[in-house]
mmCIF file of C-alpha atoms and ligand atoms in Angstrom:
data_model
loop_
_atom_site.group_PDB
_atom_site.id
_atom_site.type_symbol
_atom_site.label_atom_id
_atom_site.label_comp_id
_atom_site.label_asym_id
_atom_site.label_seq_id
_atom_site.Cartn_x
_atom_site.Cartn_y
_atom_site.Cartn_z
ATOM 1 C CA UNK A 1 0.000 0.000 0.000
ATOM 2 C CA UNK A 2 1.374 3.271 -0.991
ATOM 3 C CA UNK A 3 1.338 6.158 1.384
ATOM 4 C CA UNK A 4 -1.402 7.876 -0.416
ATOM 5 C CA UNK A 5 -3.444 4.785 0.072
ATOM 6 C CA UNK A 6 -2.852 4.400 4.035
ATOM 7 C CA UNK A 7 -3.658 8.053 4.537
ATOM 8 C CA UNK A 8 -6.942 7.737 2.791
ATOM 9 C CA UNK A 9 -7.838 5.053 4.752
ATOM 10 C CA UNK A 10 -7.016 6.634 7.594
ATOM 11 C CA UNK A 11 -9.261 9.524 6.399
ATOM 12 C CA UNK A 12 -6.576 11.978 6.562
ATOM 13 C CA UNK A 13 -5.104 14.431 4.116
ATOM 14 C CA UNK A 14 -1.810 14.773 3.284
ATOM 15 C CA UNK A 15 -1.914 18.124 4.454
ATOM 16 C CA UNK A 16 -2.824 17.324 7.996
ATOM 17 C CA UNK A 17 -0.049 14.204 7.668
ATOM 18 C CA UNK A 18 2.866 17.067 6.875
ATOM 19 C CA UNK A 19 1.710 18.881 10.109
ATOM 20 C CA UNK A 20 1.229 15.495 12.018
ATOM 21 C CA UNK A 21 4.591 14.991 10.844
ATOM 22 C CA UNK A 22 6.075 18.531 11.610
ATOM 23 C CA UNK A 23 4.327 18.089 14.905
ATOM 24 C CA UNK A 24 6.259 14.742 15.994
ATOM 25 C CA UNK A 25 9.512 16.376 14.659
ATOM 26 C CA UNK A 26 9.745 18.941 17.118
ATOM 27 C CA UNK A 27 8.908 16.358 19.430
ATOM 28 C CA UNK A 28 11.878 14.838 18.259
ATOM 29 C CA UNK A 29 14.100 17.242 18.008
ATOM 30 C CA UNK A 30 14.084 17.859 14.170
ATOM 31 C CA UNK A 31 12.821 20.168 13.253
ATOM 32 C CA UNK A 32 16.350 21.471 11.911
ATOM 33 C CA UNK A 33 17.046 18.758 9.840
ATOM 34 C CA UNK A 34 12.959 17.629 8.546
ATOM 35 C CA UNK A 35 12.958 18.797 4.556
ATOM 36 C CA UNK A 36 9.450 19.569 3.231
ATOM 37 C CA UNK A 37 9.219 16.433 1.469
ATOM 38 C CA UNK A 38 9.250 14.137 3.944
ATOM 39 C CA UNK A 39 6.125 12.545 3.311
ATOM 40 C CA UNK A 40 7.277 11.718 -0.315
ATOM 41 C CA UNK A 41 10.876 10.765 1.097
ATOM 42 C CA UNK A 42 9.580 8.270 2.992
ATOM 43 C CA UNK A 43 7.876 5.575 0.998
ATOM 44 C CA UNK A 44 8.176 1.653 2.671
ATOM 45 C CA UNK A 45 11.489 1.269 3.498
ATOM 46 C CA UNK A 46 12.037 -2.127 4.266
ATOM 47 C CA UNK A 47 12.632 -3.373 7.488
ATOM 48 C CA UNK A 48 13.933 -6.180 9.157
ATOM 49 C CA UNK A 49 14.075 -6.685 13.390
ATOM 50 C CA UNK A 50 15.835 -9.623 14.923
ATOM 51 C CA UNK A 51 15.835 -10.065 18.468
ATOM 52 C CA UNK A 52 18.941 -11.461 20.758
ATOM 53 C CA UNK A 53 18.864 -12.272 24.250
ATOM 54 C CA UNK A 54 16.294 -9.484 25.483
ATOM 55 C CA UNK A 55 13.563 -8.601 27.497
ATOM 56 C CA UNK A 56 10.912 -7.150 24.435
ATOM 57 C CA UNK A 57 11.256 -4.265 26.285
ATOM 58 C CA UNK A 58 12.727 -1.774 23.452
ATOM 59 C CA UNK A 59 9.918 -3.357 21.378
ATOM 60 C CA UNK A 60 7.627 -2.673 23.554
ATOM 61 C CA UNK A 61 9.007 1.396 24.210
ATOM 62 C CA UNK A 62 9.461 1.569 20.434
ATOM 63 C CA UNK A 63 5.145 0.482 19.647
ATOM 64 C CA UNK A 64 3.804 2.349 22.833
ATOM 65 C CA UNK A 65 5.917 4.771 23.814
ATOM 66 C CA UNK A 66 4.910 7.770 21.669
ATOM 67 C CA UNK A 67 1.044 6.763 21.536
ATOM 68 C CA UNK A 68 -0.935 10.101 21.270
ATOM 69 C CA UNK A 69 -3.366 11.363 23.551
ATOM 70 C CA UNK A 70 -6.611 9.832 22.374
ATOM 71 C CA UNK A 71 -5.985 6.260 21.479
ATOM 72 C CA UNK A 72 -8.728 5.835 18.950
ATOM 73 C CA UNK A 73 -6.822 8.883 16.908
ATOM 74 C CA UNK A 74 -4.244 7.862 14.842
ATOM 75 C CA UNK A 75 -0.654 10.076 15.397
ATOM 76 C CA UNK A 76 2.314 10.596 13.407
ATOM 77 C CA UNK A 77 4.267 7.868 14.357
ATOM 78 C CA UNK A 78 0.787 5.292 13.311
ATOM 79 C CA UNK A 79 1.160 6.674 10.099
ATOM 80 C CA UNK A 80 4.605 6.296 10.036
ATOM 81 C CA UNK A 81 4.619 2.951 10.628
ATOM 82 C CA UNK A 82 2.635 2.535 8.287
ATOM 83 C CA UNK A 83 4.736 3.836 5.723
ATOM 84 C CA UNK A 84 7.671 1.504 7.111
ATOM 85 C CA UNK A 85 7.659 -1.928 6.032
ATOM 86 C CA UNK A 86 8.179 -4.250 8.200
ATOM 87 C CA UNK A 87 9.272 -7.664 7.282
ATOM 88 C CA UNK A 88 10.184 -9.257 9.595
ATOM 89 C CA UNK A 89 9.702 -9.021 13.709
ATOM 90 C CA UNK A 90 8.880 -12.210 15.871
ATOM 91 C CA UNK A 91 6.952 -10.187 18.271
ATOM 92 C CA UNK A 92 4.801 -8.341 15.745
ATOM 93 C CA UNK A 93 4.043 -10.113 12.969
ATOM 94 C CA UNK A 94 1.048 -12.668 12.314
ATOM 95 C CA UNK A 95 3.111 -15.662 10.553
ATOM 96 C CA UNK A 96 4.826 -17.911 12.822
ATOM 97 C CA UNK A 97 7.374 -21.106 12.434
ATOM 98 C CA UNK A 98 8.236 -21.477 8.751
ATOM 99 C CA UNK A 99 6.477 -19.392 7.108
ATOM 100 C CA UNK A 100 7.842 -16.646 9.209
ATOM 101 C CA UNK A 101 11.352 -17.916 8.933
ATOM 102 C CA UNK A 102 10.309 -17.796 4.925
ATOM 103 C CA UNK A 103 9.683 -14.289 5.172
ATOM 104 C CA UNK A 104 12.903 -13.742 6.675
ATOM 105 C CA UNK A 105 14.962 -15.598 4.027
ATOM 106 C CA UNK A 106 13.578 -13.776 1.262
ATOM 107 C CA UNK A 107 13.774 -10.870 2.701
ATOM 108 C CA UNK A 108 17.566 -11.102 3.107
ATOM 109 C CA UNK A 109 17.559 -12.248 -0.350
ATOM 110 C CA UNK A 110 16.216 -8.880 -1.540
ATOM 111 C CA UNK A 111 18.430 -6.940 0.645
ATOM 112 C CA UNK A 112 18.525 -3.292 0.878
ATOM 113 C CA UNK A 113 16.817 -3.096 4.278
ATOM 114 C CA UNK A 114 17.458 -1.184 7.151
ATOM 115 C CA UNK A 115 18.557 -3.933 10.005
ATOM 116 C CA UNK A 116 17.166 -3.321 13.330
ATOM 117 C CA UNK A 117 18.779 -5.797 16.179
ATOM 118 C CA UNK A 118 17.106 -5.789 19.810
ATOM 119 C CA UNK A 119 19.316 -7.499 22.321
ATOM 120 C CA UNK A 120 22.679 -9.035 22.714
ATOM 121 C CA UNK A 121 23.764 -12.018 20.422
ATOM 122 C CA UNK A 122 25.678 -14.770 22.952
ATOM 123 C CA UNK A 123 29.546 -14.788 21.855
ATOM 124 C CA UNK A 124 30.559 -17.758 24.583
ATOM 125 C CA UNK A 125 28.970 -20.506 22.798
ATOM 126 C CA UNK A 126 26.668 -20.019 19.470
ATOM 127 C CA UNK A 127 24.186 -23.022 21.169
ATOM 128 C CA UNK A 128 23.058 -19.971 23.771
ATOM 129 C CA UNK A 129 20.443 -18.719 21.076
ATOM 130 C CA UNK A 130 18.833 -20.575 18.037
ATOM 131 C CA UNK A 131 16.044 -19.219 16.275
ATOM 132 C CA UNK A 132 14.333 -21.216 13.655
ATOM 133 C CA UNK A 133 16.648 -23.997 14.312
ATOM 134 C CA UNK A 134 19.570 -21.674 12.916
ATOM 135 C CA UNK A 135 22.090 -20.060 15.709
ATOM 136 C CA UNK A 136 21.317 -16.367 16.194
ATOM 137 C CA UNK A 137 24.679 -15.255 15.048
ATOM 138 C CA UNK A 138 24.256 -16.826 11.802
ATOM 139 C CA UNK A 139 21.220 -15.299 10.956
ATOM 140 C CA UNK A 140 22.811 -11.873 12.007
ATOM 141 C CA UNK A 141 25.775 -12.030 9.860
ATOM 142 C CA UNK A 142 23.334 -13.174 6.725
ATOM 143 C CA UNK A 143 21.386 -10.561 7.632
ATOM 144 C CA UNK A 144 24.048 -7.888 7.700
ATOM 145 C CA UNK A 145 25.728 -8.757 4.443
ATOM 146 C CA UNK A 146 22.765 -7.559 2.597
ATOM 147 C CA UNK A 147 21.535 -4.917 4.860
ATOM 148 C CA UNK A 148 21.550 -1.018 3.772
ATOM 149 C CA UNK A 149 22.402 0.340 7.622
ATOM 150 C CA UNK A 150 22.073 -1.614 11.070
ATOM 151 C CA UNK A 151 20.427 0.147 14.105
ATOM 152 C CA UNK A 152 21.181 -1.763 17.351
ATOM 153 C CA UNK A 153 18.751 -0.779 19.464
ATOM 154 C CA UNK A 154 18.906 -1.345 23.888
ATOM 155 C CA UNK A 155 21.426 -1.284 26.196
ATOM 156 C CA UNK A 156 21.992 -5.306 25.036
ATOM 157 C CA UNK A 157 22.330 -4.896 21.296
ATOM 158 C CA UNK A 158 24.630 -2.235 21.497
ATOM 159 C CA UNK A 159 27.443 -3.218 23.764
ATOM 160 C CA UNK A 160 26.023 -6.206 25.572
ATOM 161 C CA UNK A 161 23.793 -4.398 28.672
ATOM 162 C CA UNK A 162 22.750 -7.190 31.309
ATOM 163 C CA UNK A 163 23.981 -10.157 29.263
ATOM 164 C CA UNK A 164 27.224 -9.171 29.067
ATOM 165 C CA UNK A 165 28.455 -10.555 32.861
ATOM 166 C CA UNK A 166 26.495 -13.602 32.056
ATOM 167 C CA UNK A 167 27.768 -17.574 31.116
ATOM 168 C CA UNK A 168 26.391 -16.027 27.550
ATOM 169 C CA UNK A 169 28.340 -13.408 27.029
ATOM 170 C CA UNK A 170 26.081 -11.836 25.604
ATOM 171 C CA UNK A 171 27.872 -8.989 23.160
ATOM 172 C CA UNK A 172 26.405 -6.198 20.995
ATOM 173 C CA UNK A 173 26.196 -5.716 17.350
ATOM 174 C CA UNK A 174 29.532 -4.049 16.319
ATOM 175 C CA UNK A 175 31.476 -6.888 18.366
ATOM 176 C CA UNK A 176 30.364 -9.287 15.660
ATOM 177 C CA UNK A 177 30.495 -6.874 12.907
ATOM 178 C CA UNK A 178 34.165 -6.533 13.579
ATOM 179 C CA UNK A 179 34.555 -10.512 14.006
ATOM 180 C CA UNK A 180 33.628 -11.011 10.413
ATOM 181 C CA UNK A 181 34.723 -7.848 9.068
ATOM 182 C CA UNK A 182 31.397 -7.149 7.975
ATOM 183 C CA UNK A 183 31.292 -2.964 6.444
ATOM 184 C CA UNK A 184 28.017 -1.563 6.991
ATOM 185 C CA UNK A 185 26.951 1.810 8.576
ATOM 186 C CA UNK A 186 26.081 1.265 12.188
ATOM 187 C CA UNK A 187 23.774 3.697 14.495
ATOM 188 C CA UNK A 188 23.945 2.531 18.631
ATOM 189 C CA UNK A 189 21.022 3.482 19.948
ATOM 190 C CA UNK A 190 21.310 2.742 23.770
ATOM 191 C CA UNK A 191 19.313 2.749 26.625
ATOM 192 C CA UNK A 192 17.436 0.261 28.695
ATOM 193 C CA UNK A 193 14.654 0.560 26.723
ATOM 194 C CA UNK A 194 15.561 2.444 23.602
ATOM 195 C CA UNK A 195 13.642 5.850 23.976
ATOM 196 C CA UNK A 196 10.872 5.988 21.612
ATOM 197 C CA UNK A 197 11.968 9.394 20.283
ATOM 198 C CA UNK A 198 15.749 8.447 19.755
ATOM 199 C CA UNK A 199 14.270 5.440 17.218
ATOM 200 C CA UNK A 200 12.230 7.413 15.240
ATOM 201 C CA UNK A 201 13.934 10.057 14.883
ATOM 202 C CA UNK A 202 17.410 8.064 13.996
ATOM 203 C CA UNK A 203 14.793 6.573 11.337
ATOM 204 C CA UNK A 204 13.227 10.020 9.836
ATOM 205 C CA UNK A 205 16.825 11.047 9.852
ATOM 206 C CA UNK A 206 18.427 8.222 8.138
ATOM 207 C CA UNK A 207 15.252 8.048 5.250
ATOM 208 C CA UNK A 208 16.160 11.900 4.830
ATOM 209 C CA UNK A 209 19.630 13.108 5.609
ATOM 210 C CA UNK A 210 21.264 9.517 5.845
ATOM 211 C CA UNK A 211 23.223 8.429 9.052
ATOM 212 C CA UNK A 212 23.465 11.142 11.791
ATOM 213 C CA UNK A 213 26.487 12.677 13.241
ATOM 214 C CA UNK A 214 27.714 9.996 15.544
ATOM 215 C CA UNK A 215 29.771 9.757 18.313
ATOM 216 C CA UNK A 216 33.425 7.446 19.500
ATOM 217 C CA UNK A 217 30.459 5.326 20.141
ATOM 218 C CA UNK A 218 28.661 5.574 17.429
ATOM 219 C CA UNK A 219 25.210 7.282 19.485
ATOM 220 C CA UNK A 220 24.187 10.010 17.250
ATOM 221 C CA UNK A 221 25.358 12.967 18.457
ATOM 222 C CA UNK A 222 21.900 14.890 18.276
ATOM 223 C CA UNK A 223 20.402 12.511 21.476
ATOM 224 C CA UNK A 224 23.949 11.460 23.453
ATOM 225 C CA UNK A 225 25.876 14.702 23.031
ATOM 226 C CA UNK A 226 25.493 15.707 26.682
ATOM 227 C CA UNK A 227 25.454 14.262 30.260
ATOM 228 C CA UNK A 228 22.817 13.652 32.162
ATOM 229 C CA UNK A 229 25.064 15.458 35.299
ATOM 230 C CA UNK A 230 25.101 18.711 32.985
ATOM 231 C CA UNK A 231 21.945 19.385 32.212
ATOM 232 C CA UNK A 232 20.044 17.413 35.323
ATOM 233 C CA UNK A 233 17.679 19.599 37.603
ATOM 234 C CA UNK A 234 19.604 19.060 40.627
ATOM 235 C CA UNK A 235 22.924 20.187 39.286
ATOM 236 C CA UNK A 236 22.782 23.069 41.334
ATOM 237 C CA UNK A 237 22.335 20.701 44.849
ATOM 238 C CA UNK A 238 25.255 18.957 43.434
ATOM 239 C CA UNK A 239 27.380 22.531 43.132
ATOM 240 C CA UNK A 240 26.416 23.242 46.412
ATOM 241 C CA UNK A 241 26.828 20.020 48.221
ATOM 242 C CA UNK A 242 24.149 18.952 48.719
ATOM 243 C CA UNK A 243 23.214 15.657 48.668
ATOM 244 C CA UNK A 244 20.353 13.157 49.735
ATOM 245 C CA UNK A 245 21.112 10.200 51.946
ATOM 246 C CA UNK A 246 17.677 9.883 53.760
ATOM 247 C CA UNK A 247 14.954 8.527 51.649
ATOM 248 C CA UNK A 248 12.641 9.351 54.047
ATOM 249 C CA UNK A 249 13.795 12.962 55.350
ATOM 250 C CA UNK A 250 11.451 15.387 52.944
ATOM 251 C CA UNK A 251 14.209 18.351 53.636
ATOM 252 C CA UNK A 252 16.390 15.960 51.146
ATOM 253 C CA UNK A 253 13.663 14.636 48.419
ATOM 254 C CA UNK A 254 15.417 17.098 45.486
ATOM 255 C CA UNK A 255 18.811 16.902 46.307
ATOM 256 C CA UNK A 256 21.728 15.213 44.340
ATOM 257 C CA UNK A 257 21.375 11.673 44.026
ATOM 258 C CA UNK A 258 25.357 11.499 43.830
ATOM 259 C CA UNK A 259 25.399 9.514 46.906
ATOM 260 C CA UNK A 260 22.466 6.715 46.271
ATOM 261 C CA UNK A 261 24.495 5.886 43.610
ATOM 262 C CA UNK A 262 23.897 8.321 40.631
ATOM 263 C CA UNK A 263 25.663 7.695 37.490
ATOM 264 C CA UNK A 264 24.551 11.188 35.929
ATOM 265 C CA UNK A 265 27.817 12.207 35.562
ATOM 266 C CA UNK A 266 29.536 9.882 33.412
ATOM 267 C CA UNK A 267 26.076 8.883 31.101
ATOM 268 C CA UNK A 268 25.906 11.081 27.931
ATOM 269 C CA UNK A 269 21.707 11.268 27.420
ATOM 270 C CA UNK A 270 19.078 14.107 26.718
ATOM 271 C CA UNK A 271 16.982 12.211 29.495
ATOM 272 C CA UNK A 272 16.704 15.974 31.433
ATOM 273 C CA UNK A 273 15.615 17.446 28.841
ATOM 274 C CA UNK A 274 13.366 15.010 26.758
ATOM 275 C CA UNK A 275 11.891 12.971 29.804
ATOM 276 C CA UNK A 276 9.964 9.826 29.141
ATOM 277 C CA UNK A 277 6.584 8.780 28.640
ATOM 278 C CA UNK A 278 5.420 11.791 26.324
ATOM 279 C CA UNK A 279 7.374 13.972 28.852
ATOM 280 C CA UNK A 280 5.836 12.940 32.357
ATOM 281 C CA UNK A 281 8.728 12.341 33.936
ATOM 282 C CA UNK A 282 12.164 10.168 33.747
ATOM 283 C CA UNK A 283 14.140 8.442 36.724
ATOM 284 C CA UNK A 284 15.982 11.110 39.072
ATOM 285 C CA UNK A 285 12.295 12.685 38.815
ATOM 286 C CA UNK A 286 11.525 10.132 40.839
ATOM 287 C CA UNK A 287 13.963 9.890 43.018
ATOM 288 C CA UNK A 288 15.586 6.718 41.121
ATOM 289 C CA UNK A 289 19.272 7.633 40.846
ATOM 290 C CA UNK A 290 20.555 7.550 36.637
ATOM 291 C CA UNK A 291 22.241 3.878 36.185
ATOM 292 C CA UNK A 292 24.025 4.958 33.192
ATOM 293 C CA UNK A 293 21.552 2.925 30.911
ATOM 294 C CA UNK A 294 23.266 4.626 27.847
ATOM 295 C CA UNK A 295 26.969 3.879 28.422
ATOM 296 C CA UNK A 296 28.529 1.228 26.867
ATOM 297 C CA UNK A 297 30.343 0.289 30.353
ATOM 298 C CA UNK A 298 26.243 -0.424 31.535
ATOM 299 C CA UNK A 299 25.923 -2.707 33.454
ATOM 300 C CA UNK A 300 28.732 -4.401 34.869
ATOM 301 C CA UNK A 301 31.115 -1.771 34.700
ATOM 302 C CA UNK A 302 28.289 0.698 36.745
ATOM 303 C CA UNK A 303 26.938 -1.204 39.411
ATOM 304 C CA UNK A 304 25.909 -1.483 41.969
ATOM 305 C CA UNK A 305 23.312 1.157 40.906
ATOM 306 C CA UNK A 306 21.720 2.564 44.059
ATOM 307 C CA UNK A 307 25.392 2.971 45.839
ATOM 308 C CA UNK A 308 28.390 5.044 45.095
ATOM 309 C CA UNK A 309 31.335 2.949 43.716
ATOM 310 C CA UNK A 310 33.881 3.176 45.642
ATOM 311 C CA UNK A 311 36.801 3.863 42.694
HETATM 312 S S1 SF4 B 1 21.295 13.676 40.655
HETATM 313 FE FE1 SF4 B 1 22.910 12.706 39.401
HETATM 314 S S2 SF4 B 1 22.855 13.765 37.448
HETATM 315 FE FE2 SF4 B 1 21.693 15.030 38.919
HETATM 316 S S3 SF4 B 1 23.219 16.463 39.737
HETATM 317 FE FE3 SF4 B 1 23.235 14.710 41.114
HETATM 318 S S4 SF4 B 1 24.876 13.360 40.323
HETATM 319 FE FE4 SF4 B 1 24.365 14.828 38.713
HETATM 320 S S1 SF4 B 2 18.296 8.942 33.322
HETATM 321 FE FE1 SF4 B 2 20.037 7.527 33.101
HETATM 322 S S2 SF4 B 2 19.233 5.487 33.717
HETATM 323 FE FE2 SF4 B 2 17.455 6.852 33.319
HETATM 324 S S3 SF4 B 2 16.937 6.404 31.180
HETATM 325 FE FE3 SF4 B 2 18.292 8.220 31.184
HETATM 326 S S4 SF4 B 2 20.365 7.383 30.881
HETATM 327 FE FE4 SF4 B 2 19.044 5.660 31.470
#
């Protein structure tokens, strides 16, 4: 279905789709970079998701996490996935077993897609993940032969998160893109989950400008240029020394989280500024001291998260 076709059935002109559209991009921090044409710019690219050893949680911040208001009206991001097509995701789509793991062969055939890997892939032993009675890391290096760009997505894809201490050894995307000297643009997109925003608009940026500035860590630049320490609320508690160590002392329920373990200071995110969940709120909000979710040292190299490490 072209994109003409899903908008009619949606009932809604292009017109309102542009301003849908210019609507989310300020939401997402584009509205630099967002050319006119967009809407023409981005007609089905294909897509194909293959998940590691994960929780379904990016998935799950990915499809919900920029829902509009009013769920019986349909938002930019609907539309835009919509417009995306997606060819393969275990979670999402209807087919299951072979036909499924059909899908996914021909799409790799085709090639040209945009690769989007949720969670680590195990590099201690390939028998720690098969899928389709084929070893994850197979199907990942098929799959990135013929891919157009790779977006790891999570804490896990990108440089191993919570799998990474475990027997699996559980590693992210560019570890095994390096093992088999496999040359294809990469975008990290940490985080545990992947913010909604930082997905789609890495994607809207990719379809229109091509890969975004990127950092030593390849995080684009545009979401991971700053600390969380830098621009965090509390900065000025921290500058003045003060510092909560009594949960349950109101006097201390803003102050700097330094203490309780706060990893604000070495964690490059726009958390402060964006927030989560359409902008309610995001962790030291609540009081829940920043465990560096976006770091590629997460999480063995920055725990224990609700005390201060003693190096
Ligand atoms: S709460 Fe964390 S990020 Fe905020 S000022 Fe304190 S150490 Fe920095
Ligand atoms: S504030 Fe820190 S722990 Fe929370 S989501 Fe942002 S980077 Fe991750």
């Amino acid at each position: 279905m072209e994109l003409g076709d899903v908008l009619k059935a949606r009932m809604i002109t292009r017109r309102d789709f542009i301003k849908m559209v210019t609507a989310a991009a300020a939401a997402l921090g584009l509205s630099e970079i967002l050319p006119p044409n967009f809407a023409q710019a981005a007609a089905k690219p294909p897509v194909v998701w293959l998940h590691g050893q994960e929780c379904t949680g990016c998935s799950e911040s990915v499809l919900s996490g920029l829902a509009g208001p009013c769920w019986d009206q349909p938002n930019p991001v609907d539309v835009i996935l919509d417009v995306v097509e997606i060819k393969y995701h275990e979670t999402i789509m209807a087919a299951a077993g072979e036909v499924a793991e059909h899908a996914l062969e021909e799409a790799i055939k085709q090639g040209g897609y945009v690769l989007v890997v949720e969670g680590s892939i195990p590099a201690a032993d390939k028998r720690f993940l098969y899928v389709g009675g084929k070893p994850l890391e197979a199907t990942f290096v098929d799959a990135a032969k013929n891919a157009a760009a790779i977006l790891a997505v999570g804490a896990c894809a990108t440089y191993g998160g919570i799998n990474r201490p475990t027997p699996s050894k559980g590693r992210g995307v560019d570890y095994f893109l390096q093992k088999y000297k496999i040359n294809k643009p990469l975008i990290n997109l940490p985080g545990c989950p992947v913010r909604p925003e930082w997905f789609f608009g890495t994607v809207i940026h990719y379809l229109t400008k091509g890969v975004p500035q990127l950092d030593r860590f390849k995080r684009p630049v545009l979401y991971f240029g700053k600390t969380v320490h830098s621009e965090c609320p509390r900065k000025h508690h921290y500058d003045e020394g003060r510092f909560l160590f009594d949960w349950n002392d109101p006097k201390q329920a803003d102050y700097c989280l330094f203490f309780k373990g706060c990893k604000g200071y070495v964690t490059f995110s726009d958390c402060p500024n964006l927030l989560w969940n359409d902008g309610a709120n995001w962790c030291i909000g609540v009081n829940a001291p920043c465990s560096g979710c976006t770091e590629p040292s997460f999480y063995p190299g920055l725990s224990p998260l609700f005390k201060l490490r003693e190096d």
